[in-house]
Coordinates of C-alpha atoms in Angstrom, one line a residue:
M4 CA -82.0 108.8 65.3
P5 CA -81.0 111.7 63.2
Y6 CA -82.3 112.3 59.6
R7 CA -81.3 109.8 56.8
A8 CA -81.3 110.7 53.3
P9 CA -83.8 108.3 51.7
V10 CA -81.8 107.9 48.5
S11 CA -83.3 104.4 47.5
E12 CA -86.6 106.3 47.6
Y13 CA -85.7 108.7 45.0
L14 CA -84.3 106.0 42.9
F15 CA -87.2 103.8 42.9
T16 CA -89.5 106.8 42.2
F17 CA -87.4 108.0 39.3
D18 CA -87.2 104.4 37.9
H19 CA -90.7 103.1 38.3
V20 CA -93.0 106.1 39.0
V21 CA -92.2 109.2 37.2
G22 CA -90.0 108.1 34.3
L23 CA -86.7 109.6 34.6
D24 CA -85.5 107.1 31.7
Q25 CA -87.3 109.3 29.2
V26 CA -85.1 112.2 30.3
A27 CA -82.0 110.1 30.1
A28 CA -83.1 109.1 26.6
T29 CA -82.8 112.7 25.3
E30 CA -79.7 113.9 23.7
L31 CA -79.5 116.8 26.1
F32 CA -79.4 114.5 29.2
A33 CA -77.8 111.4 27.8
E34 CA -75.2 111.4 30.5
A35 CA -77.9 111.1 33.2
T36 CA -77.6 107.2 33.4
G37 CA -79.0 105.3 36.1
E38 CA -75.4 104.6 37.5
T39 CA -74.6 108.3 37.4
V40 CA -77.8 109.3 39.1
E41 CA -77.3 106.9 41.9
A42 CA -73.8 108.1 42.5
I43 CA -74.9 111.7 42.6
L44 CA -77.8 111.1 45.1
S45 CA -75.6 108.9 47.1
E46 CA -73.0 111.6 47.5
A47 CA -75.6 114.4 48.1
G48 CA -77.2 112.0 50.7
K49 CA -74.1 111.7 52.8
M50 CA -73.6 115.5 52.8
C51 CA -77.1 116.0 54.1
T52 CA -77.0 113.2 56.7
D53 CA -73.4 113.9 58.1
I54 CA -73.0 117.6 57.5
L55 CA -76.2 119.6 57.2
A56 CA -78.6 117.7 59.5
P57 CA -76.6 118.4 62.6
L58 CA -77.0 122.2 61.7
N59 CA -80.8 122.3 61.8
R60 CA -81.2 122.7 65.5
N61 CA -78.5 125.3 65.7
G62 CA -80.4 127.5 63.2
D63 CA -83.5 127.4 65.5
L64 CA -81.8 127.9 68.8
H65 CA -79.4 130.7 67.5
P66 CA -81.2 132.8 64.9
A67 CA -79.4 134.8 62.3
R68 CA -79.0 138.5 63.8
L69 CA -78.3 142.1 62.6
E70 CA -75.3 143.6 64.2
N71 CA -74.4 147.1 63.0
G72 CA -75.6 146.5 59.5
V73 CA -74.0 143.1 59.2
V74 CA -76.0 139.8 59.2
R75 CA -74.4 137.2 61.6
T76 CA -75.5 133.7 60.5
S77 CA -76.3 130.7 62.7
P78 CA -73.4 128.5 63.9
G79 CA -72.1 126.2 61.5
F80 CA -74.1 127.6 58.6
A81 CA -70.9 129.0 56.9
D82 CA -69.4 125.6 56.9
G83 CA -72.6 124.0 55.7
F84 CA -72.9 126.4 52.8
R85 CA -69.3 125.9 51.9
A86 CA -70.1 122.0 51.7
I87 CA -73.0 122.6 49.5
A88 CA -70.9 125.0 47.3
T89 CA -67.8 123.1 47.0
G90 CA -69.7 119.9 46.1
G91 CA -71.0 121.8 43.1
W92 CA -74.6 121.4 44.4
I93 CA -75.7 124.9 43.5
G94 CA -75.0 124.6 39.8
M95 CA -76.3 121.1 39.3
A96 CA -78.8 122.1 36.6
A97 CA -77.0 125.3 35.3
D98 CA -75.4 125.4 31.9
P99 CA -71.8 123.8 31.9
E100 CA -70.7 126.9 29.6
H101 CA -70.6 128.9 33.0
G102 CA -69.4 126.2 35.3
G103 CA -72.7 124.3 35.9
M104 CA -73.2 120.4 35.8
G105 CA -75.9 120.5 33.1
L106 CA -77.8 117.8 35.0
P107 CA -81.6 117.4 34.6
F108 CA -83.6 119.7 36.8
S109 CA -85.2 116.5 38.1
I110 CA -81.9 115.5 39.8
A111 CA -81.5 118.9 41.2
T112 CA -84.9 118.8 42.8
A113 CA -84.3 115.5 44.5
V114 CA -81.0 116.8 46.0
N115 CA -82.7 120.1 47.0
E116 CA -85.2 118.2 48.9
M117 CA -82.7 116.1 50.7
V118 CA -80.9 119.4 51.6
G119 CA -84.3 120.8 52.8
S120 CA -84.9 117.9 55.0
A121 CA -81.6 118.2 56.6
C122 CA -81.6 122.0 57.3
L123 CA -84.4 124.0 55.5
A124 CA -83.3 127.2 56.9
L125 CA -80.0 127.0 55.0
Q126 CA -81.4 125.3 51.9
L127 CA -83.3 128.4 51.1
N128 CA -80.0 130.1 50.3
P129 CA -78.9 128.1 47.5
L130 CA -82.4 127.5 46.3
M131 CA -82.7 131.4 45.7
T132 CA -79.3 131.4 44.0
Q133 CA -80.5 128.5 41.6
G134 CA -83.5 130.5 40.6
Q135 CA -81.5 133.5 39.9
I136 CA -79.0 131.5 37.7
E137 CA -81.9 130.2 35.8
A138 CA -83.3 133.7 35.3
L139 CA -80.0 135.2 34.1
E140 CA -79.4 132.2 31.7
H141 CA -82.8 133.0 30.0
H142 CA -82.9 136.8 30.2
A143 CA -79.5 138.6 31.0
S144 CA -77.1 140.0 28.5
D145 CA -74.0 138.0 27.6
A146 CA -71.8 140.3 29.7
I147 CA -74.0 139.9 32.8
K148 CA -74.1 136.2 32.3
A149 CA -70.3 135.9 31.9
L150 CA -69.8 138.2 35.1
Y151 CA -72.3 136.8 37.5
I152 CA -73.3 133.2 36.8
P153 CA -69.9 131.7 37.3
K154 CA -69.8 133.4 40.8
L155 CA -73.2 132.3 41.7
I156 CA -72.6 128.7 40.6
S157 CA -69.3 128.5 42.6
G158 CA -71.0 129.8 45.9
E159 CA -68.6 132.9 46.0
W160 CA -71.7 135.1 45.4
C161 CA -75.2 134.4 46.6
G162 CA -78.5 135.4 44.9
T163 CA -81.8 136.7 46.2
M164 CA -85.3 137.8 44.6
N165 CA -86.8 141.3 45.5
L166 CA -90.5 141.4 44.8
T167 CA -92.5 142.1 47.7
E168 CA -93.3 145.6 49.3
S169 CA -95.2 146.6 52.1
G170 CA -98.0 147.8 50.1
A171 CA -97.6 145.4 47.3
G172 CA -97.6 141.6 48.4
S173 CA -99.3 139.4 46.1
D174 CA -100.3 142.4 43.9
V175 CA -96.9 142.8 42.5
G176 CA -98.0 145.6 40.1
A177 CA -98.7 148.0 42.9
L178 CA -95.0 148.2 43.8
R179 CA -93.4 151.8 44.5
T180 CA -89.8 151.0 43.9
R181 CA -88.5 153.2 41.2
A182 CA -85.6 153.1 38.7
E183 CA -84.0 156.2 36.9
R184 CA -81.7 155.8 33.8
N185 CA -78.2 157.1 34.6
G186 CA -77.2 157.7 31.1
D187 CA -74.4 155.2 31.0
G188 CA -76.4 152.0 30.7
T189 CA -77.0 151.6 34.5
Y190 CA -79.9 152.5 36.5
A191 CA -80.5 154.0 40.0
I192 CA -82.8 151.9 42.1
T193 CA -84.7 153.5 45.0
G194 CA -87.3 151.8 47.3
Q195 CA -87.7 149.3 49.9
K196 CA -88.5 145.4 49.8
I197 CA -89.6 143.3 52.4
F198 CA -89.5 139.5 53.2
I199 CA -86.3 139.2 51.3
T200 CA -84.9 135.7 51.9
W201 CA -81.4 135.4 52.7
G202 CA -81.2 139.3 52.0
D203 CA -77.5 139.2 53.3
N204 CA -75.0 136.9 55.0
D205 CA -71.5 136.8 56.3
F206 CA -70.0 133.9 54.2
A207 CA -70.5 135.3 50.7
Q208 CA -68.2 137.6 48.9
N209 CA -71.1 139.5 47.2
I210 CA -74.9 139.3 47.3
C211 CA -76.6 139.7 44.1
H212 CA -80.2 141.1 44.2
L213 CA -82.7 140.8 41.5
V214 CA -85.1 143.9 42.0
L215 CA -88.2 144.6 40.4
A216 CA -88.7 148.4 39.9
R217 CA -90.7 150.7 37.6
L218 CA -89.2 153.3 35.3
P219 CA -90.6 156.8 35.0
D220 CA -92.3 155.8 31.7
G221 CA -93.2 152.3 32.9
A222 CA -97.0 151.7 32.5
P223 CA -99.2 151.0 35.5
G224 CA -99.4 147.4 36.8
T225 CA -97.3 144.5 36.1
R226 CA -96.9 145.5 32.5
G227 CA -94.6 148.5 33.3
I228 CA -92.2 146.8 35.7
S229 CA -88.5 146.2 34.8
L230 CA -86.0 143.8 36.4
F231 CA -82.5 144.9 37.5
M232 CA -79.4 143.3 39.0
V233 CA -78.3 145.4 42.0
P234 CA -75.2 143.8 43.7
K235 CA -74.3 144.5 47.3
F236 CA -70.7 145.3 46.1
I237 CA -70.2 146.6 42.5
P238 CA -67.8 144.2 40.7
D239 CA -65.1 145.2 38.3
A240 CA -64.8 143.7 34.9
A241 CA -62.9 140.6 36.4
G242 CA -65.5 140.0 38.9
N243 CA -63.7 141.3 42.0
P244 CA -66.1 143.1 44.3
G245 CA -65.5 146.8 44.5
P246 CA -67.2 149.6 46.2
R247 CA -70.3 149.1 48.4
N248 CA -73.5 149.8 46.7
S249 CA -76.1 152.2 48.1
L250 CA -78.2 149.4 49.7
G251 CA -78.5 147.8 52.9
V252 CA -80.5 145.6 55.4
V253 CA -82.9 147.8 57.6
S254 CA -83.9 145.0 59.9
L255 CA -84.5 141.3 60.0
E256 CA -87.9 139.8 60.7
H257 CA -88.7 137.9 63.8
K258 CA -90.6 134.9 62.6
L259 CA -92.6 131.8 63.8
G260 CA -89.9 129.5 62.3
L261 CA -86.9 129.2 60.0
H262 CA -84.9 131.3 62.4
G263 CA -81.6 130.4 60.8
S264 CA -82.8 132.1 57.5
P265 CA -82.5 135.9 57.6
T266 CA -85.5 137.4 56.1
A267 CA -84.5 141.1 55.4
L268 CA -86.1 144.5 55.0
M269 CA -84.0 145.8 52.1
D270 CA -83.4 149.6 51.4
Y271 CA -82.2 150.8 48.1
A272 CA -81.1 154.4 47.9
G273 CA -80.2 155.1 44.4
A274 CA -78.4 151.8 44.1
T275 CA -76.6 151.2 41.0
G276 CA -78.3 148.4 38.9
W277 CA -78.2 146.8 35.4
L278 CA -81.2 145.9 33.4
I279 CA -82.1 142.3 33.1
G280 CA -84.1 141.6 29.9
E281 CA -85.9 144.5 28.4
E282 CA -87.3 147.6 30.0
H283 CA -90.8 147.2 31.1
K284 CA -90.8 143.5 30.7
G285 CA -89.3 142.5 34.0
M286 CA -92.2 140.2 35.1
A287 CA -91.5 137.7 32.2
A288 CA -87.8 137.5 33.5
M289 CA -88.9 137.2 37.1
F290 CA -91.4 134.6 36.4
T291 CA -88.6 132.5 35.3
M292 CA -87.2 132.6 38.7
M293 CA -90.6 132.4 40.4
N294 CA -91.5 129.3 38.6
N295 CA -88.2 127.6 39.5
A296 CA -88.9 128.7 43.1
R297 CA -92.5 127.4 43.1
L298 CA -91.6 123.9 42.5
G299 CA -88.6 124.3 44.8
V300 CA -91.0 125.5 47.6
G301 CA -93.2 122.7 47.0
M302 CA -90.5 120.2 47.4
Q303 CA -89.4 122.1 50.6
G304 CA -92.9 121.0 52.1
V305 CA -92.0 117.4 51.0
A306 CA -88.6 117.8 52.6
V307 CA -90.1 118.8 55.9
A308 CA -92.6 115.9 55.6
E309 CA -89.9 113.5 55.2
A310 CA -88.0 114.7 58.2
A311 CA -91.1 114.9 60.4
F312 CA -92.1 111.3 59.4
Q313 CA -88.6 110.0 60.2
K314 CA -88.6 111.5 63.5
A315 CA -92.1 110.5 64.4
L316 CA -91.5 106.8 63.4
D317 CA -88.3 106.7 65.5
Y318 CA -90.1 108.0 68.4
A319 CA -93.2 105.8 68.0
Q320 CA -90.7 102.7 67.9
E321 CA -89.1 103.7 71.2
R322 CA -91.9 105.1 73.2
K323 CA -93.7 102.6 75.3
Q324 CA -97.3 103.5 76.4
G325 CA -100.0 101.1 77.6
K326 CA -100.9 97.6 76.3
T327 CA -101.1 97.2 72.5
P328 CA -102.9 94.6 70.4
L329 CA -99.5 93.2 69.4
G330 CA -98.0 93.1 72.8
A331 CA -94.8 94.8 72.2
G332 CA -95.6 98.0 74.2
A333 CA -94.4 100.5 71.7
I334 CA -96.9 103.1 70.5
I335 CA -96.4 102.1 66.9
D336 CA -98.5 99.3 67.7
H337 CA -101.6 101.2 68.6
A338 CA -103.9 101.3 65.7
D339 CA -104.2 105.1 65.6
V340 CA -100.6 105.7 65.9
R341 CA -100.0 103.3 63.0
R342 CA -102.6 105.1 61.0
M343 CA -101.1 108.5 61.4
L344 CA -97.6 107.0 60.4
A345 CA -99.3 105.4 57.3
V346 CA -100.9 108.6 56.3
M347 CA -97.7 110.5 56.9
K348 CA -95.6 108.0 54.6
T349 CA -98.3 108.0 52.0
E350 CA -98.8 111.6 51.6
T351 CA -95.1 112.3 51.6
F352 CA -94.7 109.8 48.6
S353 CA -97.6 111.3 46.7
A354 CA -96.3 114.9 47.0
R355 CA -92.8 113.8 46.1
A356 CA -94.0 112.0 43.1
I357 CA -96.1 114.9 41.9
G358 CA -93.1 117.3 42.4
L359 CA -90.6 115.0 40.5
A360 CA -93.1 114.3 37.7
C361 CA -93.4 118.1 37.3
A362 CA -89.4 118.2 37.2
V363 CA -89.5 115.5 34.7
A364 CA -91.8 117.4 32.4
L365 CA -89.8 120.5 32.7
D366 CA -86.8 118.5 31.6
M367 CA -88.6 116.9 28.8
A368 CA -89.9 120.2 27.6
R369 CA -86.4 121.6 27.5
A370 CA -84.7 118.6 26.0
T371 CA -87.4 118.3 23.2
G372 CA -89.1 121.5 22.7
S373 CA -92.4 119.8 23.0
A374 CA -95.4 122.1 23.7
D375 CA -97.3 119.2 25.3
W376 CA -94.4 118.6 27.8
A377 CA -94.4 122.4 28.5
A378 CA -98.1 122.3 29.1
R379 CA -97.7 119.3 31.4
A380 CA -95.1 121.1 33.4
A381 CA -97.3 124.3 33.7
L382 CA -100.2 122.3 34.9
L383 CA -98.3 120.4 37.5
T384 CA -96.3 123.3 38.9
P385 CA -99.2 124.9 41.1
I386 CA -100.3 121.3 42.1
A387 CA -96.9 120.5 43.2
K388 CA -96.5 123.8 45.1
A389 CA -99.6 123.9 46.8
F390 CA -100.0 120.1 47.6
G391 CA -96.4 119.7 48.5
T392 CA -96.6 122.5 51.2
D393 CA -99.9 121.6 52.4
I394 CA -98.8 118.0 53.0
G395 CA -95.6 119.5 54.7
N396 CA -97.8 121.3 57.2
E397 CA -100.0 118.4 57.6
V398 CA -97.5 115.8 58.1
A399 CA -95.6 117.9 60.5
Q400 CA -98.7 118.3 62.6
L401 CA -99.3 114.6 62.7
G402 CA -95.6 114.3 63.9
L403 CA -96.5 116.4 66.8
Q404 CA -99.5 114.2 67.5
V405 CA -97.5 111.0 67.4
H406 CA -95.2 112.6 69.9
G407 CA -98.2 113.3 72.1
G408 CA -97.3 115.8 75.0
M409 CA -93.6 115.7 74.1
G410 CA -94.4 116.9 70.6
F411 CA -95.4 120.3 72.3
I412 CA -91.9 120.4 74.0
E413 CA -89.5 122.3 71.9
E414 CA -86.5 119.9 73.1
T415 CA -87.7 117.0 71.2
G416 CA -87.5 119.0 67.8
A417 CA -90.9 117.9 66.5
A418 CA -92.3 121.4 66.9
Q419 CA -89.6 122.9 64.8
F420 CA -90.7 121.1 61.8
A421 CA -94.2 122.5 62.2
R422 CA -93.0 126.1 62.6
D423 CA -90.5 125.9 60.1
V424 CA -92.8 124.5 57.2
R425 CA -95.6 126.8 57.8
V426 CA -94.5 129.6 55.7
T427 CA -94.1 127.5 52.6
S428 CA -97.8 127.5 51.9
I429 CA -97.3 131.4 51.7
Y430 CA -94.0 131.6 49.7
E431 CA -94.0 132.2 46.1
G432 CA -97.7 132.9 45.8
T433 CA -100.1 131.5 48.4
N434 CA -101.8 128.1 47.8
G435 CA -105.0 129.9 47.1
I436 CA -103.1 131.9 44.3
Q437 CA -101.8 128.6 43.1
A438 CA -105.2 126.9 43.0
M439 CA -106.6 130.0 41.0
D440 CA -103.6 129.8 38.6
L441 CA -104.6 126.2 38.0
V442 CA -108.2 127.0 37.3
G443 CA -107.6 130.1 35.5
R444 CA -104.4 130.4 33.4
K445 CA -103.8 126.8 33.2
M446 CA -107.2 126.2 31.8
M447 CA -107.0 128.6 29.1
D448 CA -106.5 125.8 26.8
G449 CA -110.1 124.5 27.5
G450 CA -108.6 122.0 30.0
A451 CA -106.7 120.1 27.2
A452 CA -103.4 119.5 29.3
A453 CA -105.4 118.2 32.3
Q454 CA -107.5 115.9 30.0
R455 CA -104.3 114.5 28.3
L456 CA -102.9 113.6 31.9
L457 CA -106.2 112.3 33.2
Q458 CA -106.4 110.1 29.9
E459 CA -103.0 108.6 30.7
I460 CA -104.0 107.9 34.2
E461 CA -107.1 106.1 33.0
D462 CA -105.1 104.1 30.4
H463 CA -102.6 103.0 33.1
A464 CA -105.5 102.1 35.6
G465 CA -107.3 100.0 32.8
E466 CA -104.1 98.1 32.2
A467 CA -103.6 97.5 35.8
R468 CA -106.9 95.9 36.3
A469 CA -105.6 92.5 35.4
A470 CA -103.3 92.6 38.4
Q471 CA -104.9 94.9 40.9
P472 CA -108.7 95.1 39.9
D473 CA -109.9 96.9 43.1
L474 CA -107.2 99.5 43.3
A475 CA -107.1 100.0 39.5
S476 CA -110.8 100.5 39.3
A477 CA -110.7 103.0 42.1
V478 CA -108.2 105.2 40.3
W479 CA -110.0 104.9 37.1
N480 CA -113.2 105.9 38.5
A481 CA -111.7 108.9 40.3
A482 CA -109.9 110.0 37.0
E483 CA -113.1 109.9 35.2
A484 CA -114.8 111.9 37.9
L485 CA -112.1 114.5 37.7
R486 CA -112.4 114.5 34.0
D487 CA -116.1 115.4 34.2
A488 CA -115.3 118.0 36.9
T489 CA -112.7 119.6 34.6
D490 CA -115.1 119.7 31.7
W491 CA -117.7 121.6 34.1
L492 CA -114.9 123.8 35.5
V493 CA -113.8 125.4 32.2
G494 CA -117.3 126.3 31.4
Q495 CA -117.9 128.5 34.5
E496 CA -117.3 132.2 35.2
A497 CA -114.1 133.2 36.9
D498 CA -115.6 133.8 40.4
D499 CA -117.2 130.4 40.3
R500 CA -114.0 128.8 39.2
N501 CA -112.0 130.6 41.9
A502 CA -114.4 129.6 44.6
G503 CA -113.7 126.0 43.9
A504 CA -110.2 126.3 43.0
T505 CA -108.7 125.1 46.3
A506 CA -110.9 122.0 46.2
Y507 CA -110.2 121.3 42.5
L508 CA -106.5 121.4 43.1
R509 CA -106.7 119.0 46.1
A510 CA -109.0 116.6 44.0
F511 CA -106.4 116.6 41.2
A512 CA -103.7 115.9 43.7
R513 CA -105.7 112.9 45.2
V514 CA -106.1 111.3 41.9
L515 CA -102.4 111.9 40.9
G516 CA -101.4 110.5 44.2
G517 CA -103.6 107.4 43.7
H518 CA -102.1 106.9 40.3
Y519 CA -98.4 107.1 41.4
H520 CA -99.1 104.7 44.3
L521 CA -100.7 102.2 41.8
K522 CA -97.7 102.4 39.7
A523 CA -95.3 101.8 42.7
A524 CA -97.3 98.9 43.8
L525 CA -97.2 97.3 40.4
A526 CA -93.4 97.6 40.3
D527 CA -92.9 96.3 44.0
L528 CA -95.7 94.4 45.6
T529 CA -94.3 95.2 49.1
R530 CA -95.5 98.6 48.5
L531 CA -99.2 97.4 48.2
P532 CA -100.4 98.3 51.7
L533 CA -99.0 101.7 51.3
A534 CA -101.0 102.1 47.9
A535 CA -104.1 100.7 49.6
V536 CA -103.9 103.5 52.2
A537 CA -103.6 106.1 49.4
I538 CA -106.4 104.6 47.2
K539 CA -108.8 103.2 49.8
R540 CA -108.6 105.7 52.5
L541 CA -107.5 109.2 50.9
L542 CA -108.6 109.0 47.3
P543 CA -112.2 108.9 48.1
E544 CA -111.9 112.5 49.4
H545 CA -111.9 113.5 45.7
L546 CA -115.7 113.1 45.5
A547 CA -116.3 115.6 48.3
L548 CA -113.8 118.0 46.9
I549 CA -115.5 117.9 43.7
A550 CA -118.9 118.4 45.2
Q551 CA -117.3 121.5 47.0
M552 CA -115.8 122.8 43.8
R553 CA -119.2 122.6 42.1
E554 CA -120.8 124.8 44.7
G555 CA -119.4 128.1 42.9
A556 CA -119.1 131.4 44.5
A557 CA -122.7 132.4 45.5
G558 CA -122.7 130.7 48.8
I559 CA -119.4 132.3 49.6
Y560 CA -120.3 135.8 48.8
A561 CA -123.5 135.4 50.6
L562 CA -121.4 135.5 53.8
T563 CA -121.1 139.2 53.7
P564 CA -118.6 141.1 56.1
E565 CA -121.8 141.9 58.3
R566 CA -122.8 138.3 58.6
L567 CA -119.3 137.1 59.1
A568 CA -119.1 139.5 62.1
S569 CA -122.4 138.8 63.7

């Protein structure tokens, strides 16, 4: 069977797990009633199931290609993009002043996940545009906002993010792209950028590139970087695309997966650009887009996990192999296959709940101005990104295993999920960087935001003991262990924190997953078996992860290059 958008799962998670009602109770998002949310998700689900999902295989079999400087997209992608654009899905969370819906980011996050499950290669396009819209809303001049945002929301124009260069990957401050003042308020941008997702296409009237570059008087490192809007076609005052700018696609990358998403090497040869934000403060503006994209990429991992699980479940119910304890003959009745499917579903729920909880925190911070909600969102962002994409990779691999030998055959489609999702753990800062961000910048408050969240988990588990004593006690004990680990962590030197960062992030995700599964089971007892998998089989990993974290950096650095090579 093809992908089916799990609308009821989103509604349950919003209502009983992550508390979307808090968002709807604010003045800013008062229109996000349960009835409205259900109608929006149902309509988006129909588009994903009926229109976008059938395109997924086309993107894999017929990659985007570069012909005489023009990017030709995969068959059906133009129609798919138009369905997304005309439905208003690009501007879901954008300001109504410029034509957006003004919906909570939580709703946009759920819709984006569905679009990613249906066709991840295409979903990357509107995701980049959404991030650019948010960056412009926060940092651009009124004139730039009025000219660009309505076109981006409508889908007439598309947006990209240009950070990476061949000599400056994660070390953005090492970039060499330069900007020169033209004397008329514009700037000349010269340099090359690599790995530019959807750097061009053949269905948008204009491609709007946000480009990081350094002015002649810019300080070294990230402090001296500025951000510029550099359109493919220079628009006139009415927004009509005019002359071609001095930029172009040099080549498209040949990738492991996501073949339908053109990843471009972009060349800027004195291209005309407009400053976004202040000179030398481009990273602050770009981080607005990057933070949006980090959660978005985390949910891409969840999206692929959902699609891979659905395909594996369908196959397991149809494939007959050997005698099973239940006698039906389908492989789903073999204990180990049932275990794999249970883990796939459990992990997908955990990662989704973490991502949606992060989105709710972002909405609450925006609607209330609360510093605590902002800190909660900041804390959850690296966890949502890293855990979501790790789970996307792991669930896709389990999907291959459920298919057995047929999973290794491309025609079944299971392998595409594994190839497409692999890059998400690298996108927008590798997962190791996310983990170091969690134990570094996100712990600059002495761990206060983490401790507040863990206290909430303990309080809920304490209340749940009357109904589910075993599961609730396990969650409470895990949260307490993580509280102690957090106290230890904030007292360590940076190298020791960084060496244990990945283990700590995973342990935190394990505790969050157990907490959200417990909430789900209390709201619906039919979810109790799934919660038991999360809490009894997966949550115990947190102790081993905490032990890893406490080992520090000495043992890692004892493995010198010479010892590693011997």
